[in-house]
Short mmCIF file of C-alpha atoms and ligand atoms in Angstrom, two decimals:
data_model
loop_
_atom_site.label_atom_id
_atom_site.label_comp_id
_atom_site.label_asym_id
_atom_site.label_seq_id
_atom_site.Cartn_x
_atom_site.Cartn_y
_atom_site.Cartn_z
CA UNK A 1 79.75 -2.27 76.17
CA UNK A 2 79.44 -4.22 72.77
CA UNK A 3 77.58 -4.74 69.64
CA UNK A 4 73.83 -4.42 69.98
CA UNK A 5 74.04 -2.91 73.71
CA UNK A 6 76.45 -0.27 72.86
CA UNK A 7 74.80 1.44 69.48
CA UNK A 8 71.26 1.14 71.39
CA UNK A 9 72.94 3.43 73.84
CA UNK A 10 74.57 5.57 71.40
CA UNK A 11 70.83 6.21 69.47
CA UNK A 12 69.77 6.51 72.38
CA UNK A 13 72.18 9.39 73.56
CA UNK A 14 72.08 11.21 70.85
CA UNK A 15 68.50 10.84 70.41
CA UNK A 16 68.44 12.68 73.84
CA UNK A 17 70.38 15.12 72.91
CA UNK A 18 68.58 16.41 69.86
CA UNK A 19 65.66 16.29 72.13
CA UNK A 20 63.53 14.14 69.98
CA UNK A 21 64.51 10.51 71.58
CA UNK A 22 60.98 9.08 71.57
CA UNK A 23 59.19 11.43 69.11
CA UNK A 24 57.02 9.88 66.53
CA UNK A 25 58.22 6.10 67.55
CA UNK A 26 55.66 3.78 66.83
CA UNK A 27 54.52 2.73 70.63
CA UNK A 28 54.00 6.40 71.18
CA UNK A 29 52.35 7.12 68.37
CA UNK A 30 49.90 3.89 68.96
CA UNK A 31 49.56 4.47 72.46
CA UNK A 32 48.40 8.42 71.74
CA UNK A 33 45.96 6.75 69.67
CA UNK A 34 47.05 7.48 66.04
CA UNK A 35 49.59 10.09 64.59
CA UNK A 36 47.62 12.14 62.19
CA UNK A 37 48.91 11.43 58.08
CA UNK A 38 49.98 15.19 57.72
CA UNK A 39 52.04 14.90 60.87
CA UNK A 40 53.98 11.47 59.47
CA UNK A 41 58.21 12.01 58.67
CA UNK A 42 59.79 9.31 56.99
CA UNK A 43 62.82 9.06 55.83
CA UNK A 44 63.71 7.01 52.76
CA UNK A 45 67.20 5.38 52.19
CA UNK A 46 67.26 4.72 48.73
CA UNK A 47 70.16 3.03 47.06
CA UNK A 48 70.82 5.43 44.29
CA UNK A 49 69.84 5.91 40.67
CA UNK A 50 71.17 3.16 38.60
CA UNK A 51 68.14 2.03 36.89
CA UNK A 52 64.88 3.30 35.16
CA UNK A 53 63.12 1.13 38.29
CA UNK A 54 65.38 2.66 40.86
CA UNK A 55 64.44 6.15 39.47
CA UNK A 56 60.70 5.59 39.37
CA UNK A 57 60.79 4.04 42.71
CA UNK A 58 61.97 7.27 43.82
CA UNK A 59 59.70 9.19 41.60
CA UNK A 60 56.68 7.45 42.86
CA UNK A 61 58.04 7.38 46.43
CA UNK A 62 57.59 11.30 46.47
CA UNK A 63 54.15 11.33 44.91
CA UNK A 64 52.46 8.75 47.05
CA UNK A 65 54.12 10.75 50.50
CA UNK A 66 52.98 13.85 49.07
CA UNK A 67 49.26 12.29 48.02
CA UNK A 68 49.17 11.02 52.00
CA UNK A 69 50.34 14.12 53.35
CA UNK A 70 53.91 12.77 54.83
CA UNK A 71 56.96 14.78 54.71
CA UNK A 72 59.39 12.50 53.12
CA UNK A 73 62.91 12.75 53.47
CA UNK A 74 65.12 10.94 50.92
CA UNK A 75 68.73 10.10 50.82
CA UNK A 76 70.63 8.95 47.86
CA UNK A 77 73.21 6.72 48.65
CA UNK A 78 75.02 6.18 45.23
CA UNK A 79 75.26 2.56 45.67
CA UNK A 80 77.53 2.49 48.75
CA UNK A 81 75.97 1.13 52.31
CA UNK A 82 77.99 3.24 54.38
CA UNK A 83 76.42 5.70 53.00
CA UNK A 84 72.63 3.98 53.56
CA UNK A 85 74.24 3.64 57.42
CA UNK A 86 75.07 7.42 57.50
CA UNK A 87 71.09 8.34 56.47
CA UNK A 88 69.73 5.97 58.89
CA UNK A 89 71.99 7.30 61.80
CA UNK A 90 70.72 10.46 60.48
CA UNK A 91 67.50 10.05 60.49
CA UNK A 92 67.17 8.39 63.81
CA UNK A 93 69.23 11.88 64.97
CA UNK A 94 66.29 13.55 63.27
CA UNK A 95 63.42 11.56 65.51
CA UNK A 96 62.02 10.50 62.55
CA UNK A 97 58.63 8.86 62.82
CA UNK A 98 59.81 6.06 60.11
CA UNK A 99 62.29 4.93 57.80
CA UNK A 100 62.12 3.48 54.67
CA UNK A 101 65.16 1.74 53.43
CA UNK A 102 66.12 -0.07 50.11
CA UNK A 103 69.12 -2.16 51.24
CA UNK A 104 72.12 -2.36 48.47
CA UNK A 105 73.18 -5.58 49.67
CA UNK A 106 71.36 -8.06 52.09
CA UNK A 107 74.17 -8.15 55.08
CA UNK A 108 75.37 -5.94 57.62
CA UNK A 109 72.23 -4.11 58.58
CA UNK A 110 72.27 -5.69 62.61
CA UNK A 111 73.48 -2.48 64.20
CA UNK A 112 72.19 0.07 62.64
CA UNK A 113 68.81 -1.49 62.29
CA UNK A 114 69.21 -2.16 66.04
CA UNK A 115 69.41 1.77 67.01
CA UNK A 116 66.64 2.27 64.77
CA UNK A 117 64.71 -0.11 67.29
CA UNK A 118 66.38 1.32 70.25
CA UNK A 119 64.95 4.56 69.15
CA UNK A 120 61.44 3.16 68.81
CA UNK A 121 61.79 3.47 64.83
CA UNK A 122 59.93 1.13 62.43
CA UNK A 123 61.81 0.16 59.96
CA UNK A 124 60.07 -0.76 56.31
CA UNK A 125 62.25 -2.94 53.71
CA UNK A 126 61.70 -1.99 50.15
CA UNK A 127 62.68 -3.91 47.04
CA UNK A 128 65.04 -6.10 48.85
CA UNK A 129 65.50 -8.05 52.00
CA UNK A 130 68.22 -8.05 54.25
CA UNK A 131 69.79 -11.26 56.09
CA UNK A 132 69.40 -11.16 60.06
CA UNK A 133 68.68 -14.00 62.28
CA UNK A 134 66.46 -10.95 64.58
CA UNK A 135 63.62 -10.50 62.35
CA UNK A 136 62.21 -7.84 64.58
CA UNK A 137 64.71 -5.43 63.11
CA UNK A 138 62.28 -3.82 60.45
CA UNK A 139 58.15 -3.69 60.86
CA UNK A 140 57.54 -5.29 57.64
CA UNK A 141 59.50 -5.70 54.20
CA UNK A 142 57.62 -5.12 50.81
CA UNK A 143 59.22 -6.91 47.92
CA UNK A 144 58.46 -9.22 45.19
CA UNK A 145 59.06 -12.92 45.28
CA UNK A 146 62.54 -12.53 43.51
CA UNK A 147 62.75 -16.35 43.19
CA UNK A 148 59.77 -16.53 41.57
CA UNK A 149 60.45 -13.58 39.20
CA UNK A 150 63.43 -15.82 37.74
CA UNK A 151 61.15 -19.02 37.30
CA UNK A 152 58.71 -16.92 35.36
CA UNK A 153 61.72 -15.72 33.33
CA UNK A 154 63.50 -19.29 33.06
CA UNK A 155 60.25 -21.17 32.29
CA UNK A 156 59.48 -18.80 29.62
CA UNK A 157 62.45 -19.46 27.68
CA UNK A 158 61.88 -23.38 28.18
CA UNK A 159 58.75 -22.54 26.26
CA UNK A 160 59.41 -20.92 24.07
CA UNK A 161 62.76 -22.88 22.87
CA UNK A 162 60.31 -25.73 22.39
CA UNK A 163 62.60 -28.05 22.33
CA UNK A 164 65.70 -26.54 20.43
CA UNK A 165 68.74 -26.90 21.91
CA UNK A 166 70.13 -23.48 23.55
CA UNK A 167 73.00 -21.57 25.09
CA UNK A 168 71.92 -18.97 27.68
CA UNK A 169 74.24 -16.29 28.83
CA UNK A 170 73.07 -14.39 32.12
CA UNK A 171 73.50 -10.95 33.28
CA UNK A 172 73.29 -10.74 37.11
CA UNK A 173 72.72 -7.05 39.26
CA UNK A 174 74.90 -5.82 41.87
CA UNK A 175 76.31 -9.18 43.74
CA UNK A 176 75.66 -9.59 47.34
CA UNK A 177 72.19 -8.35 46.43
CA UNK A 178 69.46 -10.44 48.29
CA UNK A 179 67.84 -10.74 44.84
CA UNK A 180 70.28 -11.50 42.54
CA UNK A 181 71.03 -14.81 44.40
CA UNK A 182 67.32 -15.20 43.96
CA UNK A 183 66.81 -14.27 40.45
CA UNK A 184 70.00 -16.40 39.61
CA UNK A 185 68.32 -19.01 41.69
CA UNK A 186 64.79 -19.21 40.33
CA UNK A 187 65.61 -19.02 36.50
CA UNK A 188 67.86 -22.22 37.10
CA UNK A 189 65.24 -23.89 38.55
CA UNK A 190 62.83 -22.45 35.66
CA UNK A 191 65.42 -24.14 32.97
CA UNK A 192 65.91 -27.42 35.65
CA UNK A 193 63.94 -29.49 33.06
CA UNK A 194 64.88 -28.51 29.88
CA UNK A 195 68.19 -30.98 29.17
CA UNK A 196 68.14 -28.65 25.89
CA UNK A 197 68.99 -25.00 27.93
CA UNK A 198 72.12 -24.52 29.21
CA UNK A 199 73.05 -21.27 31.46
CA UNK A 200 76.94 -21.44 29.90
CA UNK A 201 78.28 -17.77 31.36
CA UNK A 202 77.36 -15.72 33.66
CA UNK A 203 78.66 -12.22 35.10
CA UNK A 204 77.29 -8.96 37.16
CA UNK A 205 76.30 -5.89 34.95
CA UNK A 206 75.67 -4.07 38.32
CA UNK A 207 72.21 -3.27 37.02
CA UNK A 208 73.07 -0.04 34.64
CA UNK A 209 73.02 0.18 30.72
CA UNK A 210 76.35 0.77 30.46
CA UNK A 211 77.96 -2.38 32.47
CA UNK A 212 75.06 -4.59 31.49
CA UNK A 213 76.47 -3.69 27.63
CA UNK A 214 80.32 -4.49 28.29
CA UNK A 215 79.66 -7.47 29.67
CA UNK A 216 77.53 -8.22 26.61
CA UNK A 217 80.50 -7.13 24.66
CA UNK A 218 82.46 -9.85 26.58
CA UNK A 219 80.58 -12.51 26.25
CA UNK A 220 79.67 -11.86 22.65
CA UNK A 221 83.59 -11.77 21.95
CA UNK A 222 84.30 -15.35 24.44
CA UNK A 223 81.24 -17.26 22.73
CA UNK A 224 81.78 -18.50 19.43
CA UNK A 225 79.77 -16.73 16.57
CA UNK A 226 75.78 -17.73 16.65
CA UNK A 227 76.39 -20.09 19.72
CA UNK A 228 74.46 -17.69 21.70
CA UNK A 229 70.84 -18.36 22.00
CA UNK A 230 69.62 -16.13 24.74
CA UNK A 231 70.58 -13.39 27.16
CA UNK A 232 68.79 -13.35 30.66
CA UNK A 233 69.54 -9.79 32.47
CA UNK A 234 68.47 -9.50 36.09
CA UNK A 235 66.92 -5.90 35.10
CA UNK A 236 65.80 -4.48 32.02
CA UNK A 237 68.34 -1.77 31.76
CA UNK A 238 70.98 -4.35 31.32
CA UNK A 239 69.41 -5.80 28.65
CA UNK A 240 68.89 -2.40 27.07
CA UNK A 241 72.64 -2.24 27.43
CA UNK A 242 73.25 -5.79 25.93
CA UNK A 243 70.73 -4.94 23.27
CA UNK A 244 73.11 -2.10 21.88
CA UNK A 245 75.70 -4.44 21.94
CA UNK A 246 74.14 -7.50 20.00
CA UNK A 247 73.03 -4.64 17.44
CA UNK A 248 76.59 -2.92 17.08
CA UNK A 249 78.17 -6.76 16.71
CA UNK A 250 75.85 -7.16 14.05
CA UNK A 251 73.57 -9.66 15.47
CA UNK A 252 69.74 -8.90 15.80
CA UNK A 253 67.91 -8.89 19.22
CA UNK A 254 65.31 -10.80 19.78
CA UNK A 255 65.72 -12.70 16.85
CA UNK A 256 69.30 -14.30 16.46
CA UNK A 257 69.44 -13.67 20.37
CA UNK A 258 66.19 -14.06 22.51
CA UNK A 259 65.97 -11.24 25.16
CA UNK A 260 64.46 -12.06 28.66
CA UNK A 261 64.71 -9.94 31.79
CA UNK A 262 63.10 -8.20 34.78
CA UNK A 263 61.71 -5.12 35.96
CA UNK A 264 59.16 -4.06 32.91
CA UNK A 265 60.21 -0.02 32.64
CA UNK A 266 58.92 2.07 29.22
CA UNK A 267 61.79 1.42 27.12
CA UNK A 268 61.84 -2.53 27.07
CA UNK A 269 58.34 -2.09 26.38
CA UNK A 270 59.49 -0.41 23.29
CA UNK A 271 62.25 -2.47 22.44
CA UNK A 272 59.74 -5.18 21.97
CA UNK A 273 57.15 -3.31 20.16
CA UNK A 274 60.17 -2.92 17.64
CA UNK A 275 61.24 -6.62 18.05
CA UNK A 276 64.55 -6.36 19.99
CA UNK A 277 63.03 -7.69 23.40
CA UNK A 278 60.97 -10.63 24.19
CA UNK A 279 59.59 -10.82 27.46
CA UNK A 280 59.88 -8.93 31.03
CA UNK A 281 58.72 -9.95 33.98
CA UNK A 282 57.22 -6.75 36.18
CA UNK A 283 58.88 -5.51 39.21
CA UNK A 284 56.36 -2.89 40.21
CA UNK A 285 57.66 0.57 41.07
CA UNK A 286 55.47 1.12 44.05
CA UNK A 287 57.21 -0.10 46.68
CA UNK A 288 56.36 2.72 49.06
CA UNK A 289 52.21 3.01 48.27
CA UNK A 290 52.13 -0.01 50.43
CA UNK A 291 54.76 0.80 52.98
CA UNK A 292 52.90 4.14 54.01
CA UNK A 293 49.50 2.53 54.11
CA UNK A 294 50.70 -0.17 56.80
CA UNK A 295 52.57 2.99 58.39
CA UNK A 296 49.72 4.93 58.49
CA UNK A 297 47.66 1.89 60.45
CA UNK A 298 50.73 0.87 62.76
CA UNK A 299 51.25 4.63 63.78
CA UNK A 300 47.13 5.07 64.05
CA UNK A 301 46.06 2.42 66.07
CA UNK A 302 49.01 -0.04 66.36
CA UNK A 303 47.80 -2.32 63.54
CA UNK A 304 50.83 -5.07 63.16
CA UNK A 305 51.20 -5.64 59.03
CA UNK A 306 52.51 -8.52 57.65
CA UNK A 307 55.93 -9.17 57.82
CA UNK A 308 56.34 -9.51 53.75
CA UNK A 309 54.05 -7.56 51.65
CA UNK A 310 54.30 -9.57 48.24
CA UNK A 311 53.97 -7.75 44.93
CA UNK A 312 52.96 -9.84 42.04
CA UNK A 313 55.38 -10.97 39.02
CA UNK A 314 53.40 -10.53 35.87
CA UNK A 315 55.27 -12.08 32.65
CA UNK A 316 54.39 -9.22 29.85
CA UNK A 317 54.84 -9.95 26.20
CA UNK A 318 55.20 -8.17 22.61
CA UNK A 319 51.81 -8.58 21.80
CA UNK A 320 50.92 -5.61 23.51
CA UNK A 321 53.73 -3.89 24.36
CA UNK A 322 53.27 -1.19 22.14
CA UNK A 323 50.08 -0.06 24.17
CA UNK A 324 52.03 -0.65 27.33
CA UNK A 325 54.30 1.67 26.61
CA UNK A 326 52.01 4.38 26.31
CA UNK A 327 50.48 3.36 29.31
CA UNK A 328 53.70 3.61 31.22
CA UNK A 329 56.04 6.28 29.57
CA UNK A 330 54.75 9.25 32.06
CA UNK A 331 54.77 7.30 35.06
CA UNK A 332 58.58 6.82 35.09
O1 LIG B 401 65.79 -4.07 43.80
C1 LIG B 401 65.12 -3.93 42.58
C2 LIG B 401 66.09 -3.91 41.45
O2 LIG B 401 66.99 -2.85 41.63
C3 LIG B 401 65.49 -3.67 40.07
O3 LIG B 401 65.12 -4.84 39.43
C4 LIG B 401 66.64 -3.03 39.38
O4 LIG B 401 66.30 -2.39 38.18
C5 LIG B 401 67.07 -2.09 40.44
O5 LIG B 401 68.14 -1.38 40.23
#
């Protein structure tokens, strides 16, 4: 036995032998005509804790279960997909009645996915999508359009620049990523026009502070002084990162070096209330508000969502990021 055929058994045996094989999947639930809310288990594979977003994904993850009365389940992976594997294998052992997962990188999810499904297991997406050719893997996947996200960022710029000729260095997240080929993707096509921007270097800052300020660093040491125009970082805690690094190489953010990224967390809000930043574009944090609603209607009366739940991406400015900030400091 191979592949597909083989871990469908294997979910299948073991799911037998914890004695909860067909417990809480989704035909069951729909055909006993609706799970109640309190009596919902879902188990959330979450990527890890690398960002401000990732963290009040997670935060807000645990609220909106506890506000819908569903025992949630979450499992860090610290970045690694065997260890997103491991959860789900876990949780299917478990007879979960869901799983939420937040794929690292967008390939290899076939098998695992596959016992999920063997085990009657709905699968939600959230944040990123995975590549599969069987789309029948996971329920429903709620994301943002992470093309679009870089368009908004890239054709910002173009305005802005007005003209003026500029050199745009770009920090990418964690490669392989479904959306950092996207975000790379969309802000090219956002600059496509502009003859006068020019993406000249580009590297991943893995989406934390820390990398997303060494490769600052770098490509503040490789350019030659005041050639760089703007920085474009996949997430906003990469350009906090680069922002330190502009400042301790003497250069002013968001003045000698315009500052555009993604995500729109508290402290970019205050790094352009105090002029460092420019723009964000907003990644909403509640990924898994709308991934237990279409739960709650799959497991209650078999209601099919839609296969991509889109969250919007809003393009947020200095002018009132001050307020902003206040607005969003306690929910993260
Ligand atoms: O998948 C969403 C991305 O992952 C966020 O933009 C980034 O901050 C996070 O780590």
């Amino acid at each position: 036995m191979k592949g597909f055929a083989k871990y469908g058994a294997m979910a299948l045996m073991l799911a037998a032998m914890t004695g909860c094989g067909d417990k809480g999947g989704a035909d069951k639930a729909a055909a006993d005509g609706g799970a109640k809310a309190g009596a919902l288990t879902i188990g959330f594979s979450q990527i890890g804790s690398e960002s401000g977003w990732r963290a009040a994904e997670t935060k807000l993850a645990r609220s909106g279960a506890e506000s819908r009365g569903i025992n949630l389940k979450v499992s860090d992976a610290q970045q690694q997909q065997a260890n997103q594997i491991k959860a789900i294998r876990s949780f299917i052992a478990q007879g979960v009645d869901a799983i939420l997962l937040a794929p690292v990188i967008s390939s290899g999810w076939d098998e695992v996915l596959g016992e999920a499904r063997a085990a009657k297991i709905p699968v939600v997406l959230l944040d990123r999508q995975i590549d599969t050719a069987d789309a029948d893997l996971y329920l429903s996947a709620v994301t943002s359009d992470t093309v679009e996200e870089g368009r908004v960022a890239g054709r910002w710029l173009v305005e802005k620049l007005a003209g003026r000729d500029c050199r745009v260095v770009e920090i990418q997240g964690t490669i392989g990523a479904s959306l950092v080929a996207n975000r790379k993707k969309g802000f090219e096509e956002g600059i496509a026009t502009a003859a006068n921007v020019q993406l000249v270097r580009t590297q991943s800052g893995e989406f934390t502070r820390a990398k997303g300020k060494e490769v600052m660093e770098g490509f503040i040491k490789a350019e030659a002084p005041g050639s760089i125009c703007a920085v474009y970082a996949h997430n906003d805690d990469m350009m906090i990162g680069a922002i330190q690094a502009m400042k301790e190489a003497g250069l002013k953010p968001g003045t000698d070096i315009l500052a555009v990224s993604i995500d729109a967390v508290p402290d970019i809000f205050k790094a352009m209330a105090d002029g460092e930043a420019n723009a964000t574009v907003e990644l909403t944090p509640d990924m898994a508000g709308p991934a237990y609603d279409l739960l709650l209607a799959y497991k209650k009366d078999g209601t099919v969502p839609p296969k991509w739940v889109q969250t919007p991406s809003t393009l947020y400015l200095p002018d009132n990021a001050a307020a902003e900030y206040d607005r969003r400091k306690d929910l993260y």
